[in-house]
Amino acid sequence: MDDSHWEWPAWKFKMKREDLFTKLHDQYNTYQSPIQDPNAFYHDIFEISQKANSPAEFHQLANNRRQQRLRELNDTLESASFEIIANPRLVGTPQWQHAIQLFRTNSLDSLVAYFASYLPTHHLWHPSYHASTSVISSTGIMPHLPDKECERPIITPTSSIRSSYGARAGTKRKRL
């Protein structure tokens, strides 16, 4: 590792500096997220269930479809990012830097910063609102609850929650 701004005391923990982008990244800087919305996933699984003749074949086909969907979505994101980079007018000027950051990192904090950049600049969750705080992230937004009280939506489950898609399907918004 020859880039000095990535230095950290890895030796203190019997690690290598490169672990920042390998073991530590995988263990502490990733999360699971659905690839498709529930309806699209249902259609894929239904189609696979019609083709498969055994549990092993079903799982193999489902894994192949997962890889296919990941390739398709990554290719689409890459194409969209090239189009937006080549035509900056497609994205509003205030959002430009956040769109580039999102395409560069493909991280959750970049995605949140991109969407938050559409909020009014005085809004508590706008990236520039916290420019003077001591909390620093790659996107500049504060990743924890703000000190200042505000009205913010809380998602609470209703009785029609679908298994692993609770926050999306069958939820309602409640004001604090």
PDB file of N, CA and C in Angstrom, residues 28-114:
ATOM      1  N   TYR A  28     -17.095  -5.318   8.007  1.00  0.00           N
ATOM      2  CA  TYR A  28     -17.701  -4.166   8.672  1.00  0.00           C
ATOM      3  C   TYR A  28     -18.206  -3.067   7.750  1.00  0.00           C
ATOM      4  N   ASN A  29     -18.058  -3.225   6.451  1.00  0.00           N
ATOM      5  CA  ASN A  29     -18.476  -2.159   5.554  1.00  0.00           C
ATOM      6  C   ASN A  29     -19.381  -2.659   4.429  1.00  0.00           C
ATOM      7  N   THR A  30     -20.073  -3.744   4.664  1.00  0.00           N
ATOM      8  CA  THR A  30     -21.037  -4.255   3.689  1.00  0.00           C
ATOM      9  C   THR A  30     -22.305  -4.665   4.427  1.00  0.00           C
ATOM     10  N   TYR A  31     -23.387  -4.737   3.700  1.00  0.00           N
ATOM     11  CA  TYR A  31     -24.654  -5.188   4.262  1.00  0.00           C
ATOM     12  C   TYR A  31     -25.438  -5.905   3.178  1.00  0.00           C
ATOM     13  N   GLN A  32     -26.384  -6.739   3.604  1.00  0.00           N
ATOM     14  CA  GLN A  32     -27.223  -7.416   2.631  1.00  0.00           C
ATOM     15  C   GLN A  32     -28.378  -6.515   2.251  1.00  0.00           C
ATOM     16  N   SER A  33     -28.719  -6.528   1.000  1.00  0.00           N
ATOM     17  CA  SER A  33     -29.821  -5.728   0.495  1.00  0.00           C
ATOM     18  C   SER A  33     -30.524  -6.531  -0.591  1.00  0.00           C
ATOM     19  N   PRO A  34     -31.838  -6.415  -0.677  1.00  0.00           N
ATOM     20  CA  PRO A  34     -32.532  -7.130  -1.748  1.00  0.00           C
ATOM     21  C   PRO A  34     -32.039  -6.660  -3.121  1.00  0.00           C
ATOM     22  N   ILE A  35     -31.953  -7.587  -4.042  1.00  0.00           N
ATOM     23  CA  ILE A  35     -31.535  -7.274  -5.406  1.00  0.00           C
ATOM     24  C   ILE A  35     -32.721  -6.732  -6.198  1.00  0.00           C
ATOM     25  N   GLN A  36     -33.872  -7.315  -5.981  1.00  0.00           N
ATOM     26  CA  GLN A  36     -35.072  -6.928  -6.723  1.00  0.00           C
ATOM     27  C   GLN A  36     -36.195  -6.586  -5.756  1.00  0.00           C
ATOM     28  N   ASP A  37     -37.192  -5.875  -6.270  1.00  0.00           N
ATOM     29  CA  ASP A  37     -38.364  -5.643  -5.439  1.00  0.00           C
ATOM     30  C   ASP A  37     -39.121  -6.971  -5.309  1.00  0.00           C
ATOM     31  N   PRO A  38     -39.995  -7.102  -4.307  1.00  0.00           N
ATOM     32  CA  PRO A  38     -40.669  -8.391  -4.054  1.00  0.00           C
ATOM     33  C   PRO A  38     -41.430  -8.947  -5.251  1.00  0.00           C
ATOM     34  N   ASN A  39     -42.092  -8.100  -6.022  1.00  0.00           N
ATOM     35  CA  ASN A  39     -42.871  -8.582  -7.161  1.00  0.00           C
ATOM     36  C   ASN A  39     -41.976  -9.183  -8.241  1.00  0.00           C
ATOM     37  N   ALA A  40     -40.896  -8.503  -8.574  1.00  0.00           N
ATOM     38  CA  ALA A  40     -39.970  -9.027  -9.589  1.00  0.00           C
ATOM     39  C   ALA A  40     -39.340 -10.336  -9.109  1.00  0.00           C
ATOM     40  N   PHE A  41     -38.978 -10.395  -7.827  1.00  0.00           N
ATOM     41  CA  PHE A  41     -38.387 -11.607  -7.272  1.00  0.00           C
ATOM     42  C   PHE A  41     -39.394 -12.760  -7.327  1.00  0.00           C
ATOM     43  N   TYR A  42     -40.636 -12.477  -6.992  1.00  0.00           N
ATOM     44  CA  TYR A  42     -41.680 -13.496  -7.070  1.00  0.00           C
ATOM     45  C   TYR A  42     -41.766 -14.073  -8.478  1.00  0.00           C
ATOM     46  N   HIS A  43     -41.762 -13.214  -9.485  1.00  0.00           N
ATOM     47  CA  HIS A  43     -41.869 -13.696 -10.864  1.00  0.00           C
ATOM     48  C   HIS A  43     -40.681 -14.565 -11.257  1.00  0.00           C
ATOM     49  N   ASP A  44     -39.483 -14.191 -10.824  1.00  0.00           N
ATOM     50  CA  ASP A  44     -38.309 -15.038 -11.091  1.00  0.00           C
ATOM     51  C   ASP A  44     -38.456 -16.398 -10.418  1.00  0.00           C
ATOM     52  N   ILE A  45     -38.838 -16.392  -9.150  1.00  0.00           N
ATOM     53  CA  ILE A  45     -38.967 -17.660  -8.412  1.00  0.00           C
ATOM     54  C   ILE A  45     -40.082 -18.512  -8.993  1.00  0.00           C
ATOM     55  N   PHE A  46     -41.184 -17.903  -9.362  1.00  0.00           N
ATOM     56  CA  PHE A  46     -42.273 -18.663  -9.977  1.00  0.00           C
ATOM     57  C   PHE A  46     -41.799 -19.330 -11.264  1.00  0.00           C
ATOM     58  N   GLU A  47     -41.098 -18.561 -12.105  1.00  0.00           N
ATOM     59  CA  GLU A  47     -40.594 -19.129 -13.359  1.00  0.00           C
ATOM     60  C   GLU A  47     -39.624 -20.287 -13.091  1.00  0.00           C
ATOM     61  N   ILE A  48     -38.722 -20.089 -12.156  1.00  0.00           N
ATOM     62  CA  ILE A  48     -37.749 -21.134 -11.815  1.00  0.00           C
ATOM     63  C   ILE A  48     -38.453 -22.372 -11.270  1.00  0.00           C
ATOM     64  N   SER A  49     -39.489 -22.161 -10.462  1.00  0.00           N
ATOM     65  CA  SER A  49     -40.208 -23.302  -9.876  1.00  0.00           C
ATOM     66  C   SER A  49     -40.913 -24.136 -10.942  1.00  0.00           C
ATOM     67  N   GLN A  50     -41.243 -23.510 -12.057  1.00  0.00           N
ATOM     68  CA  GLN A  50     -41.874 -24.249 -13.144  1.00  0.00           C
ATOM     69  C   GLN A  50     -40.863 -25.082 -13.937  1.00  0.00           C
ATOM     70  N   LYS A  51     -39.608 -24.645 -13.939  1.00  0.00           N
ATOM     71  CA  LYS A  51     -38.559 -25.344 -14.699  1.00  0.00           C
ATOM     72  C   LYS A  51     -37.871 -26.444 -13.898  1.00  0.00           C
ATOM     73  N   ALA A  52     -37.678 -26.207 -12.605  1.00  0.00           N
ATOM     74  CA  ALA A  52     -36.883 -27.127 -11.781  1.00  0.00           C
ATOM     75  C   ALA A  52     -37.656 -28.399 -11.452  1.00  0.00           C
ATOM     76  N   ASN A  53     -36.902 -29.512 -11.386  1.00  0.00           N
ATOM     77  CA  ASN A  53     -37.512 -30.801 -11.060  1.00  0.00           C
ATOM     78  C   ASN A  53     -37.037 -31.371  -9.738  1.00  0.00           C
ATOM     79  N   SER A  54     -36.133 -30.650  -9.056  1.00  0.00           N
ATOM     80  CA  SER A  54     -35.628 -31.128  -7.763  1.00  0.00           C
ATOM     81  C   SER A  54     -35.169 -29.908  -6.953  1.00  0.00           C
ATOM     82  N   PRO A  55     -35.048 -30.091  -5.644  1.00  0.00           N
ATOM     83  CA  PRO A  55     -34.542 -28.974  -4.824  1.00  0.00           C
ATOM     84  C   PRO A  55     -33.156 -28.497  -5.272  1.00  0.00           C
ATOM     85  N   ALA A  56     -32.287 -29.416  -5.613  1.00  0.00           N
ATOM     86  CA  ALA A  56     -30.941 -29.040  -6.051  1.00  0.00           C
ATOM     87  C   ALA A  56     -30.996 -28.206  -7.332  1.00  0.00           C
ATOM     88  N   GLU A  57     -31.826 -28.635  -8.283  1.00  0.00           N
ATOM     89  CA  GLU A  57     -31.961 -27.887  -9.536  1.00  0.00           C
ATOM     90  C   GLU A  57     -32.591 -26.521  -9.279  1.00  0.00           C
ATOM     91  N   PHE A  58     -33.585 -26.477  -8.395  1.00  0.00           N
ATOM     92  CA  PHE A  58     -34.218 -25.206  -8.049  1.00  0.00           C
ATOM     93  C   PHE A  58     -33.181 -24.217  -7.519  1.00  0.00           C
ATOM     94  N   HIS A  59     -32.368 -24.658  -6.561  1.00  0.00           N
ATOM     95  CA  HIS A  59     -31.366 -23.767  -5.969  1.00  0.00           C
ATOM     96  C   HIS A  59     -30.299 -23.363  -6.983  1.00  0.00           C
ATOM     97  N   GLN A  60     -29.932 -24.267  -7.854  1.00  0.00           N
ATOM     98  CA  GLN A  60     -28.953 -23.936  -8.897  1.00  0.00           C
ATOM     99  C   GLN A  60     -29.509 -22.879  -9.846  1.00  0.00           C
ATOM    100  N   LEU A  61     -30.749 -23.071 -10.285  1.00  0.00           N
ATOM    101  CA  LEU A  61     -31.383 -22.100 -11.182  1.00  0.00           C
ATOM    102  C   LEU A  61     -31.580 -20.745 -10.482  1.00  0.00           C
ATOM    103  N   ALA A  62     -31.957 -20.774  -9.201  1.00  0.00           N
ATOM    104  CA  ALA A  62     -32.136 -19.528  -8.449  1.00  0.00           C
ATOM    105  C   ALA A  62     -30.807 -18.793  -8.304  1.00  0.00           C
ATOM    106  N   ASN A  63     -29.742 -19.535  -8.060  1.00  0.00           N
ATOM    107  CA  ASN A  63     -28.420 -18.908  -7.958  1.00  0.00           C
ATOM    108  C   ASN A  63     -27.992 -18.324  -9.305  1.00  0.00           C
ATOM    109  N   ASN A  64     -28.233 -19.055 -10.377  1.00  0.00           N
ATOM    110  CA  ASN A  64     -27.906 -18.540 -11.713  1.00  0.00           C
ATOM    111  C   ASN A  64     -28.694 -17.261 -12.016  1.00  0.00           C
ATOM    112  N   ARG A  65     -29.971 -17.232 -11.637  1.00  0.00           N
ATOM    113  CA  ARG A  65     -30.798 -16.055 -11.872  1.00  0.00           C
ATOM    114  C   ARG A  65     -30.300 -14.878 -11.034  1.00  0.00           C
ATOM    115  N   ARG A  66     -29.877 -15.154  -9.804  1.00  0.00           N
ATOM    116  CA  ARG A  66     -29.313 -14.107  -8.946  1.00  0.00           C
ATOM    117  C   ARG A  66     -28.117 -13.458  -9.629  1.00  0.00           C
ATOM    118  N   GLN A  67     -27.212 -14.296 -10.134  1.00  0.00           N
ATOM    119  CA  GLN A  67     -26.035 -13.770 -10.825  1.00  0.00           C
ATOM    120  C   GLN A  67     -26.429 -12.982 -12.073  1.00  0.00           C
ATOM    121  N   GLN A  68     -27.407 -13.479 -12.798  1.00  0.00           N
ATOM    122  CA  GLN A  68     -27.889 -12.787 -13.997  1.00  0.00           C
ATOM    123  C   GLN A  68     -28.440 -11.408 -13.631  1.00  0.00           C
ATOM    124  N   ARG A  69     -29.283 -11.344 -12.599  1.00  0.00           N
ATOM    125  CA  ARG A  69     -29.876 -10.064 -12.193  1.00  0.00           C
ATOM    126  C   ARG A  69     -28.806  -9.083 -11.704  1.00  0.00           C
ATOM    127  N   LEU A  70     -27.826  -9.573 -10.970  1.00  0.00           N
ATOM    128  CA  LEU A  70     -26.743  -8.701 -10.522  1.00  0.00           C
ATOM    129  C   LEU A  70     -25.972  -8.132 -11.710  1.00  0.00           C
ATOM    130  N   ARG A  71     -25.668  -8.982 -12.685  1.00  0.00           N
ATOM    131  CA  ARG A  71     -24.974  -8.510 -13.897  1.00  0.00           C
ATOM    132  C   ARG A  71     -25.813  -7.462 -14.619  1.00  0.00           C
ATOM    133  N   GLU A  72     -27.093  -7.761 -14.815  1.00  0.00           N
ATOM    134  CA  GLU A  72     -27.974  -6.829 -15.519  1.00  0.00           C
ATOM    135  C   GLU A  72     -28.041  -5.475 -14.803  1.00  0.00           C
ATOM    136  N   LEU A  73     -28.224  -5.506 -13.498  1.00  0.00           N
ATOM    137  CA  LEU A  73     -28.347  -4.257 -12.745  1.00  0.00           C
ATOM    138  C   LEU A  73     -27.034  -3.482 -12.705  1.00  0.00           C
ATOM    139  N   ASN A  74     -25.923  -4.180 -12.528  1.00  0.00           N
ATOM    140  CA  ASN A  74     -24.628  -3.496 -12.540  1.00  0.00           C
ATOM    141  C   ASN A  74     -24.326  -2.903 -13.912  1.00  0.00           C
ATOM    142  N   ASP A  75     -24.652  -3.641 -14.978  1.00  0.00           N
ATOM    143  CA  ASP A  75     -24.450  -3.111 -16.332  1.00  0.00           C
ATOM    144  C   ASP A  75     -25.321  -1.880 -16.574  1.00  0.00           C
ATOM    145  N   THR A  76     -26.558  -1.927 -16.102  1.00  0.00           N
ATOM    146  CA  THR A  76     -27.462  -0.787 -16.267  1.00  0.00           C
ATOM    147  C   THR A  76     -26.968   0.412 -15.470  1.00  0.00           C
ATOM    148  N   LEU A  77     -26.530   0.181 -14.240  1.00  0.00           N
ATOM    149  CA  LEU A  77     -25.998   1.284 -13.428  1.00  0.00           C
ATOM    150  C   LEU A  77     -24.767   1.885 -14.093  1.00  0.00           C
ATOM    151  N   GLU A  78     -23.887   1.041 -14.608  1.00  0.00           N
ATOM    152  CA  GLU A  78     -22.695   1.547 -15.283  1.00  0.00           C
ATOM    153  C   GLU A  78     -23.078   2.371 -16.514  1.00  0.00           C
ATOM    154  N   SER A  79     -24.012   1.869 -17.316  1.00  0.00           N
ATOM    155  CA  SER A  79     -24.452   2.612 -18.505  1.00  0.00           C
ATOM    156  C   SER A  79     -25.086   3.943 -18.113  1.00  0.00           C
ATOM    157  N   ALA A  80     -25.926   3.921 -17.098  1.00  0.00           N
ATOM    158  CA  ALA A  80     -26.567   5.159 -16.643  1.00  0.00           C
ATOM    159  C   ALA A  80     -25.526   6.145 -16.123  1.00  0.00           C
ATOM    160  N   SER A  81     -24.546   5.648 -15.392  1.00  0.00           N
ATOM    161  CA  SER A  81     -23.519   6.552 -14.852  1.00  0.00           C
ATOM    162  C   SER A  81     -22.702   7.178 -15.976  1.00  0.00           C
ATOM    163  N   PHE A  82     -22.346   6.401 -17.003  1.00  0.00           N
ATOM    164  CA  PHE A  82     -21.622   6.966 -18.140  1.00  0.00           C
ATOM    165  C   PHE A  82     -22.456   8.027 -18.851  1.00  0.00           C
ATOM    166  N   GLU A  83     -23.741   7.743 -19.005  1.00  0.00           N
ATOM    167  CA  GLU A  83     -24.640   8.697 -19.666  1.00  0.00           C
ATOM    168  C   GLU A  83     -24.744   9.986 -18.865  1.00  0.00           C
ATOM    169  N   ILE A  84     -24.882   9.863 -17.560  1.00  0.00           N
ATOM    170  CA  ILE A  84     -25.009  11.048 -16.710  1.00  0.00           C
ATOM    171  C   ILE A  84     -23.697  11.823 -16.654  1.00  0.00           C
ATOM    172  N   ILE A  85     -22.585  11.127 -16.574  1.00  0.00           N
ATOM    173  CA  ILE A  85     -21.280  11.800 -16.553  1.00  0.00           C
ATOM    174  C   ILE A  85     -21.035  12.531 -17.873  1.00  0.00           C
ATOM    175  N   ALA A  86     -21.457  11.912 -18.971  1.00  0.00           N
ATOM    176  CA  ALA A  86     -21.272  12.536 -20.289  1.00  0.00           C
ATOM    177  C   ALA A  86     -22.259  13.685 -20.519  1.00  0.00           C
ATOM    178  N   ASN A  87     -23.384  13.672 -19.813  1.00  0.00           N
ATOM    179  CA  ASN A  87     -24.415  14.705 -19.973  1.00  0.00           C
ATOM    180  C   ASN A  87     -24.821  15.239 -18.602  1.00  0.00           C
ATOM    181  N   PRO A  88     -23.997  16.056 -17.989  1.00  0.00           N
ATOM    182  CA  PRO A  88     -24.276  16.540 -16.626  1.00  0.00           C
ATOM    183  C   PRO A  88     -25.617  17.244 -16.468  1.00  0.00           C
ATOM    184  N   ARG A  89     -26.170  17.765 -17.560  1.00  0.00           N
ATOM    185  CA  ARG A  89     -27.456  18.450 -17.452  1.00  0.00           C
ATOM    186  C   ARG A  89     -28.592  17.495 -17.093  1.00  0.00           C
ATOM    187  N   LEU A  90     -28.367  16.194 -17.207  1.00  0.00           N
ATOM    188  CA  LEU A  90     -29.403  15.228 -16.835  1.00  0.00           C
ATOM    189  C   LEU A  90     -29.652  15.225 -15.329  1.00  0.00           C
ATOM    190  N   VAL A  91     -28.679  15.651 -14.566  1.00  0.00           N
ATOM    191  CA  VAL A  91     -28.795  15.711 -13.103  1.00  0.00           C
ATOM    192  C   VAL A  91     -28.646  17.169 -12.711  1.00  0.00           C
ATOM    193  N   GLY A  92     -29.439  17.612 -11.747  1.00  0.00           N
ATOM    194  CA  GLY A  92     -29.340  18.990 -11.294  1.00  0.00           C
ATOM    195  C   GLY A  92     -27.955  19.301 -10.755  1.00  0.00           C
ATOM    196  N   THR A  93     -27.527  20.518 -10.924  1.00  0.00           N
ATOM    197  CA  THR A  93     -26.196  20.938 -10.485  1.00  0.00           C
ATOM    198  C   THR A  93     -25.927  20.631  -9.011  1.00  0.00           C
ATOM    199  N   PRO A  94     -26.865  20.921  -8.093  1.00  0.00           N
ATOM    200  CA  PRO A  94     -26.578  20.623  -6.687  1.00  0.00           C
ATOM    201  C   PRO A  94     -26.384  19.127  -6.419  1.00  0.00           C
ATOM    202  N   GLN A  95     -26.986  18.290  -7.236  1.00  0.00           N
ATOM    203  CA  GLN A  95     -26.887  16.844  -7.019  1.00  0.00           C
ATOM    204  C   GLN A  95     -25.702  16.214  -7.743  1.00  0.00           C
ATOM    205  N   TRP A  96     -25.062  16.953  -8.616  1.00  0.00           N
ATOM    206  CA  TRP A  96     -24.002  16.413  -9.460  1.00  0.00           C
ATOM    207  C   TRP A  96     -22.920  15.699  -8.664  1.00  0.00           C
ATOM    208  N   GLN A  97     -22.353  16.356  -7.673  1.00  0.00           N
ATOM    209  CA  GLN A  97     -21.258  15.751  -6.912  1.00  0.00           C
ATOM    210  C   GLN A  97     -21.712  14.480  -6.193  1.00  0.00           C
ATOM    211  N   HIS A  98     -22.968  14.445  -5.760  1.00  0.00           N
ATOM    212  CA  HIS A  98     -23.478  13.264  -5.064  1.00  0.00           C
ATOM    213  C   HIS A  98     -23.728  12.117  -6.036  1.00  0.00           C
ATOM    214  N   ALA A  99     -24.157  12.443  -7.254  1.00  0.00           N
ATOM    215  CA  ALA A  99     -24.340  11.403  -8.275  1.00  0.00           C
ATOM    216  C   ALA A  99     -22.993  10.779  -8.625  1.00  0.00           C
ATOM    217  N   ILE A 100     -21.981  11.596  -8.819  1.00  0.00           N
ATOM    218  CA  ILE A 100     -20.641  11.080  -9.133  1.00  0.00           C
ATOM    219  C   ILE A 100     -20.128  10.209  -8.001  1.00  0.00           C
ATOM    220  N   GLN A 101     -20.307  10.665  -6.764  1.00  0.00           N
ATOM    221  CA  GLN A 101     -19.869   9.877  -5.605  1.00  0.00           C
ATOM    222  C   GLN A 101     -20.592   8.534  -5.551  1.00  0.00           C
ATOM    223  N   LEU A 102     -21.884   8.550  -5.832  1.00  0.00           N
ATOM    224  CA  LEU A 102     -22.657   7.309  -5.828  1.00  0.00           C
ATOM    225  C   LEU A 102     -22.146   6.346  -6.896  1.00  0.00           C
ATOM    226  N   PHE A 103     -21.894   6.841  -8.100  1.00  0.00           N
ATOM    227  CA  PHE A 103     -21.400   5.973  -9.169  1.00  0.00           C
ATOM    228  C   PHE A 103     -20.004   5.454  -8.856  1.00  0.00           C
ATOM    229  N   ARG A 104     -19.204   6.272  -8.189  1.00  0.00           N
ATOM    230  CA  ARG A 104     -17.834   5.886  -7.861  1.00  0.00           C
ATOM    231  C   ARG A 104     -17.794   4.816  -6.777  1.00  0.00           C
ATOM    232  N   THR A 105     -18.622   4.976  -5.731  1.00  0.00           N
ATOM    233  CA  THR A 105     -18.517   4.080  -4.570  1.00  0.00           C
ATOM    234  C   THR A 105     -19.579   2.994  -4.519  1.00  0.00           C
ATOM    235  N   ASN A 106     -20.746   3.275  -5.086  1.00  0.00           N
ATOM    236  CA  ASN A 106     -21.881   2.349  -5.002  1.00  0.00           C
ATOM    237  C   ASN A 106     -22.168   1.964  -3.550  1.00  0.00           C
ATOM    238  N   SER A 107     -22.023   2.924  -2.628  1.00  0.00           N
ATOM    239  CA  SER A 107     -22.212   2.649  -1.203  1.00  0.00           C
ATOM    240  C   SER A 107     -23.534   3.213  -0.706  1.00  0.00           C
ATOM    241  N   LEU A 108     -23.996   2.669   0.397  1.00  0.00           N
ATOM    242  CA  LEU A 108     -25.255   3.108   0.981  1.00  0.00           C
ATOM    243  C   LEU A 108     -25.188   4.570   1.403  1.00  0.00           C
ATOM    244  N   ASP A 109     -24.082   4.996   2.010  1.00  0.00           N
ATOM    245  CA  ASP A 109     -24.005   6.394   2.432  1.00  0.00           C
ATOM    246  C   ASP A 109     -24.017   7.335   1.230  1.00  0.00           C
ATOM    247  N   SER A 110     -23.448   6.922   0.114  1.00  0.00           N
ATOM    248  CA  SER A 110     -23.501   7.747  -1.098  1.00  0.00           C
ATOM    249  C   SER A 110     -24.915   7.805  -1.667  1.00  0.00           C
ATOM    250  N   LEU A 111     -25.625   6.698  -1.589  1.00  0.00           N
ATOM    251  CA  LEU A 111     -27.015   6.670  -2.050  1.00  0.00           C
ATOM    252  C   LEU A 111     -27.879   7.590  -1.192  1.00  0.00           C
ATOM    253  N   VAL A 112     -27.700   7.526   0.116  1.00  0.00           N
ATOM    254  CA  VAL A 112     -28.451   8.394   1.025  1.00  0.00           C
ATOM    255  C   VAL A 112     -28.120   9.860   0.756  1.00  0.00           C
ATOM    256  N   ALA A 113     -26.837  10.181   0.585  1.00  0.00           N
ATOM    257  CA  ALA A 113     -26.440  11.563   0.314  1.00  0.00           C
ATOM    258  C   ALA A 113     -27.035  12.060  -1.005  1.00  0.00           C
ATOM    259  N   TYR A 114     -27.070  11.204  -2.005  1.00  0.00           N
ATOM    260  CA  TYR A 114     -27.647  11.595  -3.292  1.00  0.00           C
ATOM    261  C   TYR A 114     -29.117  11.980  -3.126  1.00  0.00           C
TER     262      TYR A 114
END
